[in-house]
Amino acid sequence: MSRIIDGKAVSAQVKERIKAETAKLKEQGVEVGLAVVIVGDDPASKVYVRNKKKACEEVGFNSYEYAMPAETTEQELLELVNKLNADEKVDGILVQLPLPKHLDDKVIINNIRPDKDVDAFHPINVGHIMIGDYSFLPCTPAGVMELIHSTGVEVKGKKCVVIGRSNIVGKPMAMLLLHENGTVAICHSKTQNLPQVCSQADILVAAVGKPKIITADYIKEGAVVIDVGMDRDENGKLCGDVDFENCKDKAGFISPVPGGVGPMTIAMLMQNTLTAAKLHKGLSGGTDEGTSDGKDRNVWNKLFLHT
Ligand code: GUN
């Protein structure tokens, strides 16, 4: 019988800490601002943006929403990004993905100031994550790490398998596990004997994007199983990549969908926005709250804040 990892409870703790710190900053006259840009009418994106705005309200940030029509041109979007880059009230900029097909995600992301890139998608931030010297956490992988930490299971020396090699989840996920001294494998659609590889994992992170494909034969008895999937089952009901009912008695710890990784991603976004605000205001260094080793990683003052 496994323990269910409660992402809502863990994310509430993270947000409480952020809220307390934000209130203290306010007493010093410092406000924190996040700009969220959405282009078009994708219903899922609208829900995500609404949840991000709600989280800002919960922790005491100012949120600025920019809803642009689906036919927005690259130039128009870049003009907005540049305006937000220059706006002192805006500490973090998030452009909700996916963008409409005629817009190139890469061009837009590359134009967000790296010290406002609270998604940590800019190549400069990706590079920092690779080196293990970063201020901004990759939100979803960092949320997964928090959930793993909440189990009390130490990553050091463990066999970790990440299924999925996306730039947003799989690759940075592997890096964070590696930074905590896990022995990490990344699996993908060309991996041979996937169930057999996965069933050796002490820590299994599924980020495949296919409903319930991970069944009990992929799971080692007692493993920590984290489900990053946000899929729909045959009845259109929200579910994960992991067949929860099939796996829950074999795993040691398992995260549900919904109520697992989802709320953590937003909590980590709030953490990054707070970090950005503190850096912009010259308060403490690159914060490492939310990271595991408490190392000083204040690279931002040196790299960007003189500009
Ligand atoms: N679309 C789905 N997840 C995300 C995310 O974490 N950040 C952005 N910018 N877009 C997304």
Short mmCIF file of C-alpha atoms and ligand atoms in Angstrom, two decimals:
data_model
loop_
_atom_site.label_atom_id
_atom_site.label_comp_id
_atom_site.label_asym_id
_atom_site.label_seq_id
_atom_site.Cartn_x
_atom_site.Cartn_y
_atom_site.Cartn_z
CA MET A 1 0.00 0.00 0.00
CA SER A 2 1.62 3.21 -1.07
CA ARG A 3 1.45 6.69 0.38
CA ILE A 4 -0.25 9.28 -1.82
CA ILE A 5 1.86 12.40 -2.27
CA ASP A 6 -0.34 15.44 -1.68
CA GLY A 7 0.80 18.12 -4.14
CA LYS A 8 -1.86 20.53 -2.95
CA ALA A 9 -0.58 20.38 0.64
CA VAL A 10 3.10 20.70 -0.35
CA SER A 11 2.35 23.59 -2.71
CA ALA A 12 0.29 25.31 0.01
CA GLN A 13 3.33 25.19 2.33
CA VAL A 14 5.58 26.69 -0.37
CA LYS A 15 3.04 29.44 -1.11
CA GLU A 16 2.63 30.23 2.61
CA ARG A 17 6.37 30.82 2.89
CA ILE A 18 6.33 33.02 -0.23
CA LYS A 19 3.32 34.94 1.09
CA ALA A 20 5.08 35.66 4.40
CA GLU A 21 8.21 36.85 2.61
CA THR A 22 6.18 38.99 0.19
CA ALA A 23 4.37 40.64 3.13
CA LYS A 24 7.74 41.49 4.71
CA LEU A 25 8.96 42.99 1.43
CA LYS A 26 5.80 45.08 1.22
CA GLU A 27 6.59 46.55 4.65
CA GLN A 28 9.88 47.71 3.13
CA GLY A 29 7.99 49.25 0.19
CA VAL A 30 8.92 46.47 -2.24
CA GLU A 31 6.21 44.99 -4.47
CA VAL A 32 6.46 41.91 -6.64
CA GLY A 33 4.94 41.80 -10.13
CA LEU A 34 4.32 39.02 -12.65
CA ALA A 35 3.18 39.67 -16.22
CA VAL A 36 1.39 36.79 -17.94
CA VAL A 37 0.88 36.95 -21.69
CA ILE A 38 -1.62 34.74 -23.49
CA VAL A 39 -2.12 34.77 -27.25
CA GLY A 40 -5.29 33.23 -28.71
CA ASP A 41 -8.10 31.25 -27.11
CA ASP A 42 -6.67 27.84 -26.24
CA PRO A 43 -9.02 26.69 -23.45
CA ALA A 44 -6.34 24.78 -21.50
CA SER A 45 -4.00 27.80 -21.64
CA LYS A 46 -6.79 30.04 -20.35
CA VAL A 47 -7.23 27.75 -17.33
CA TYR A 48 -3.47 27.72 -16.64
CA VAL A 49 -3.31 31.51 -16.87
CA ARG A 50 -6.29 31.90 -14.56
CA ASN A 51 -4.61 29.61 -12.00
CA LYS A 52 -1.36 31.59 -12.22
CA LYS A 53 -3.23 34.82 -11.64
CA LYS A 54 -5.05 33.29 -8.68
CA ALA A 55 -1.75 32.12 -7.17
CA CYS A 56 -0.36 35.66 -7.51
CA GLU A 57 -3.34 36.97 -5.53
CA GLU A 58 -2.85 34.28 -2.88
CA VAL A 59 0.80 35.17 -2.23
CA GLY A 60 0.36 38.95 -2.57
CA PHE A 61 1.99 39.61 -5.96
CA ASN A 62 0.69 42.10 -8.49
CA SER A 63 -0.31 40.28 -11.65
CA TYR A 64 -0.62 41.88 -15.06
CA GLU A 65 -2.47 39.89 -17.70
CA TYR A 66 -2.10 40.58 -21.41
CA ALA A 67 -4.61 38.68 -23.56
CA MET A 68 -3.81 39.09 -27.24
CA PRO A 69 -5.84 37.88 -30.23
CA ALA A 70 -4.81 34.70 -32.08
CA GLU A 71 -3.76 36.72 -35.15
CA THR A 72 -1.18 38.79 -33.20
CA THR A 73 2.00 39.18 -35.28
CA GLU A 74 5.50 38.33 -34.10
CA GLN A 75 6.37 42.01 -34.15
CA GLU A 76 3.40 42.94 -31.98
CA LEU A 77 4.24 40.25 -29.46
CA LEU A 78 7.90 41.26 -29.40
CA GLU A 79 6.88 44.87 -28.83
CA LEU A 80 4.91 43.79 -25.77
CA VAL A 81 7.79 41.64 -24.50
CA ASN A 82 10.17 44.57 -24.90
CA LYS A 83 7.79 46.88 -23.08
CA LEU A 84 7.59 44.38 -20.19
CA ASN A 85 11.37 43.92 -20.24
CA ALA A 86 11.70 47.64 -19.56
CA ASP A 87 8.87 47.93 -17.02
CA GLU A 88 10.23 48.19 -13.48
CA LYS A 89 6.95 47.02 -11.97
CA VAL A 90 7.34 43.71 -13.81
CA ASP A 91 9.76 41.28 -12.16
CA GLY A 92 8.72 38.20 -14.10
CA ILE A 93 7.40 37.65 -17.62
CA LEU A 94 5.60 34.48 -18.63
CA VAL A 95 4.41 33.94 -22.19
CA GLN A 96 1.95 31.05 -22.07
CA LEU A 97 2.79 28.22 -24.47
CA PRO A 98 1.83 26.86 -26.91
CA LEU A 99 1.67 29.97 -29.07
CA PRO A 100 -0.44 29.99 -32.26
CA LYS A 101 1.36 28.17 -35.07
CA HIS A 102 2.53 31.28 -36.95
CA LEU A 103 4.54 32.44 -33.93
CA ASP A 104 7.92 30.92 -33.12
CA ASP A 105 8.24 30.08 -29.39
CA LYS A 106 12.02 30.27 -29.60
CA VAL A 107 12.11 33.81 -31.00
CA ILE A 108 9.77 35.04 -28.28
CA ILE A 109 11.52 33.25 -25.40
CA ASN A 110 14.93 34.44 -26.57
CA ASN A 111 13.70 38.03 -26.34
CA ILE A 112 12.56 37.82 -22.71
CA ARG A 113 15.17 39.34 -20.43
CA PRO A 114 16.87 36.36 -18.76
CA ASP A 115 16.51 37.97 -15.34
CA LYS A 116 12.72 38.17 -15.87
CA ASP A 117 12.41 34.70 -17.43
CA VAL A 118 10.55 33.06 -14.56
CA ASP A 119 9.84 29.95 -16.64
CA ALA A 120 13.62 29.44 -16.95
CA PHE A 121 13.16 28.70 -20.67
CA HIS A 122 15.73 31.21 -22.01
CA PRO A 123 18.89 29.44 -23.26
CA ILE A 124 20.97 31.37 -20.73
CA ASN A 125 18.85 30.03 -17.88
CA VAL A 126 18.84 26.54 -19.39
CA GLY A 127 22.64 26.71 -19.47
CA HIS A 128 22.76 27.73 -15.82
CA ILE A 129 20.58 24.78 -14.89
CA MET A 130 22.88 22.45 -16.82
CA ILE A 131 25.89 23.76 -14.89
CA GLY A 132 24.03 23.58 -11.57
CA ASP A 133 24.52 27.31 -10.98
CA TYR A 134 21.10 28.85 -11.18
CA SER A 135 18.71 31.29 -9.61
CA PHE A 136 15.57 30.36 -11.52
CA LEU A 137 14.21 26.88 -11.04
CA PRO A 138 12.73 25.00 -13.98
CA CYS A 139 9.17 25.08 -12.55
CA THR A 140 7.81 21.60 -13.21
CA PRO A 141 11.04 19.67 -12.47
CA ALA A 142 11.61 21.77 -9.34
CA GLY A 143 8.06 20.97 -8.25
CA VAL A 144 8.79 17.27 -8.76
CA MET A 145 11.93 17.60 -6.60
CA GLU A 146 9.86 19.18 -3.83
CA LEU A 147 7.42 16.27 -3.98
CA ILE A 148 10.30 13.78 -3.82
CA HIS A 149 11.76 15.69 -0.85
CA SER A 150 8.37 15.54 0.87
CA THR A 151 8.58 11.73 0.91
CA GLY A 152 11.81 11.78 2.91
CA VAL A 153 13.44 9.51 0.30
CA GLU A 154 16.97 10.67 -0.46
CA VAL A 155 17.90 10.93 -4.16
CA LYS A 156 21.63 10.38 -3.55
CA GLY A 157 22.79 7.07 -4.99
CA LYS A 158 19.31 6.06 -6.17
CA LYS A 159 18.42 4.77 -9.62
CA CYS A 160 16.24 7.45 -11.20
CA VAL A 161 14.41 7.04 -14.49
CA VAL A 162 12.80 9.97 -16.30
CA ILE A 163 10.45 9.05 -19.13
CA GLY A 164 10.36 11.94 -21.60
CA ARG A 165 13.11 14.16 -22.99
CA SER A 166 11.38 17.51 -23.54
CA ASN A 167 13.28 20.73 -22.96
CA ILE A 168 10.66 21.84 -20.45
CA VAL A 169 10.44 18.72 -18.30
CA GLY A 170 12.53 15.64 -19.17
CA LYS A 171 15.97 17.19 -19.69
CA PRO A 172 15.96 19.67 -16.76
CA MET A 173 14.36 16.97 -14.58
CA ALA A 174 17.31 14.69 -15.23
CA MET A 175 19.69 17.53 -14.36
CA LEU A 176 18.05 18.26 -11.00
CA LEU A 177 18.14 14.57 -10.06
CA LEU A 178 21.77 14.42 -11.14
CA HIS A 179 22.61 17.53 -9.07
CA GLU A 180 21.33 15.57 -6.06
CA ASN A 181 23.59 12.65 -6.95
CA GLY A 182 20.99 10.32 -8.41
CA THR A 183 22.03 7.83 -11.09
CA VAL A 184 19.82 9.01 -13.90
CA ALA A 185 18.50 7.51 -17.13
CA ILE A 186 16.32 9.39 -19.61
CA CYS A 187 13.95 7.17 -21.59
CA HIS A 188 11.97 8.11 -24.70
CA SER A 189 10.00 6.70 -27.60
CA LYS A 190 13.02 4.83 -28.99
CA THR A 191 14.03 3.24 -25.69
CA GLN A 192 14.10 -0.54 -25.85
CA ASN A 193 12.53 -2.66 -23.10
CA LEU A 194 10.97 0.38 -21.45
CA PRO A 195 9.04 -1.52 -18.74
CA GLN A 196 12.18 -3.40 -17.79
CA VAL A 197 14.29 -0.21 -17.58
CA CYS A 198 11.61 1.59 -15.55
CA SER A 199 11.10 -1.32 -13.19
CA GLN A 200 14.67 -0.87 -11.93
CA ALA A 201 13.99 2.70 -10.83
CA ASP A 202 13.86 3.68 -7.17
CA ILE A 203 12.50 7.01 -8.39
CA LEU A 204 10.39 7.08 -11.55
CA VAL A 205 9.24 10.34 -13.15
CA ALA A 206 6.73 9.96 -15.98
CA ALA A 207 6.49 12.86 -18.44
CA VAL A 208 5.28 11.08 -21.54
CA GLY A 209 1.97 12.75 -22.40
CA LYS A 210 0.03 9.51 -22.93
CA PRO A 211 -2.86 8.59 -20.65
CA LYS A 212 -2.21 5.77 -18.16
CA ILE A 213 0.56 4.09 -20.15
CA ILE A 214 2.61 3.37 -17.04
CA THR A 215 1.23 0.23 -15.45
CA ALA A 216 2.40 -1.88 -12.50
CA ASP A 217 4.89 -3.83 -14.64
CA TYR A 218 6.91 -0.57 -15.06
CA ILE A 219 7.18 -0.10 -11.30
CA LYS A 220 9.67 -1.44 -8.79
CA GLU A 221 8.07 -2.49 -5.51
CA GLY A 222 8.28 0.47 -3.10
CA ALA A 223 9.46 3.03 -5.70
CA VAL A 224 8.68 6.74 -5.63
CA VAL A 225 6.47 7.38 -8.66
CA ILE A 226 5.85 10.94 -9.82
CA ASP A 227 3.36 11.59 -12.59
CA VAL A 228 3.88 14.76 -14.65
CA GLY A 229 1.19 13.80 -17.20
CA MET A 230 -1.91 15.93 -17.78
CA ASP A 231 -3.92 13.72 -20.08
CA ARG A 232 -7.54 12.79 -20.74
CA ASP A 233 -8.77 9.21 -20.41
CA GLU A 234 -11.25 7.49 -22.74
CA ASN A 235 -14.11 9.30 -20.98
CA GLY A 236 -12.46 12.71 -21.29
CA LYS A 237 -11.58 12.74 -17.57
CA LEU A 238 -8.29 14.33 -16.47
CA CYS A 239 -5.65 11.68 -15.72
CA GLY A 240 -1.90 11.20 -15.74
CA ASP A 241 0.63 9.08 -17.60
CA VAL A 242 0.49 6.59 -14.73
CA ASP A 243 -2.40 4.18 -14.34
CA PHE A 244 -2.89 5.21 -10.73
CA GLU A 245 -5.26 2.43 -9.66
CA ASN A 246 -3.05 -0.21 -11.23
CA CYS A 247 0.17 1.12 -9.65
CA LYS A 248 -0.83 2.49 -6.28
CA ASP A 249 -0.37 -0.73 -4.32
CA LYS A 250 3.06 -1.45 -5.77
CA ALA A 251 4.65 2.00 -5.47
CA GLY A 252 6.00 3.20 -2.11
CA PHE A 253 4.89 6.76 -2.83
CA ILE A 254 2.82 7.94 -5.76
CA SER A 255 1.61 11.37 -6.91
CA PRO A 256 -1.96 11.62 -8.22
CA VAL A 257 -3.35 13.58 -11.17
CA PRO A 258 -4.90 15.98 -10.47
CA GLY A 259 -3.46 17.17 -7.15
CA GLY A 260 0.16 16.12 -7.62
CA VAL A 261 2.69 17.94 -9.80
CA GLY A 262 0.22 20.51 -11.24
CA PRO A 263 -0.08 22.73 -8.14
CA MET A 264 3.68 22.48 -7.56
CA THR A 265 4.54 23.98 -10.96
CA ILE A 266 2.63 27.13 -10.08
CA ALA A 267 4.16 27.33 -6.60
CA MET A 268 7.64 27.18 -8.18
CA LEU A 269 6.65 29.92 -10.62
CA MET A 270 5.77 32.08 -7.61
CA GLN A 271 9.15 31.22 -6.09
CA ASN A 272 10.96 32.31 -9.25
CA THR A 273 9.00 35.56 -9.40
CA LEU A 274 9.94 36.34 -5.80
CA THR A 275 13.57 35.55 -6.59
CA ALA A 276 13.45 37.88 -9.59
CA ALA A 277 11.96 40.70 -7.50
CA LYS A 278 14.63 40.34 -4.83
CA LEU A 279 17.37 40.38 -7.42
CA HIS A 280 15.91 43.42 -9.13
CA LYS A 281 15.67 45.28 -5.86
CA GLY A 282 19.19 44.27 -4.83
CA LEU A 283 17.86 42.31 -1.86
CA SER A 284 19.78 39.22 -0.81
CA GLY A 285 21.42 37.22 -3.50
CA GLY A 286 19.99 34.76 -5.95
CA THR A 287 17.69 33.08 -3.55
CA ASP A 288 18.00 29.40 -3.16
CA GLU A 289 14.79 28.77 -1.31
CA GLY A 290 13.26 25.79 -2.98
CA THR A 291 16.59 24.30 -3.96
CA SER A 292 18.09 21.57 -1.92
CA ASP A 293 21.65 22.47 -1.07
CA GLY A 294 21.34 26.14 -0.09
CA LYS A 295 24.37 27.13 -2.17
CA ASP A 296 24.83 30.79 -3.04
CA ARG A 297 24.08 31.16 -6.73
CA ASN A 298 23.89 34.89 -7.08
CA VAL A 299 24.97 35.17 -10.67
CA TRP A 300 22.32 37.63 -11.71
CA ASN A 301 23.71 40.77 -10.16
CA LYS A 302 26.95 40.22 -11.98
CA LEU A 303 25.44 39.20 -15.30
CA PHE A 304 22.39 41.32 -15.87
CA LEU A 305 21.55 43.93 -13.33
CA HIS A 306 24.11 46.43 -14.57
CA THR A 307 22.20 46.69 -17.85
N1 GUN B 1 2.28 25.83 -21.08
C1 GUN B 1 2.15 24.71 -20.33
N2 GUN B 1 2.98 24.75 -19.25
C2 GUN B 1 3.64 25.93 -19.33
C3 GUN B 1 4.61 26.56 -18.51
O1 GUN B 1 5.06 26.02 -17.48
N3 GUN B 1 5.03 27.79 -18.92
C4 GUN B 1 4.57 28.39 -20.05
N4 GUN B 1 5.06 29.60 -20.37
N5 GUN B 1 3.67 27.83 -20.85
C5 GUN B 1 3.20 26.61 -20.48
#
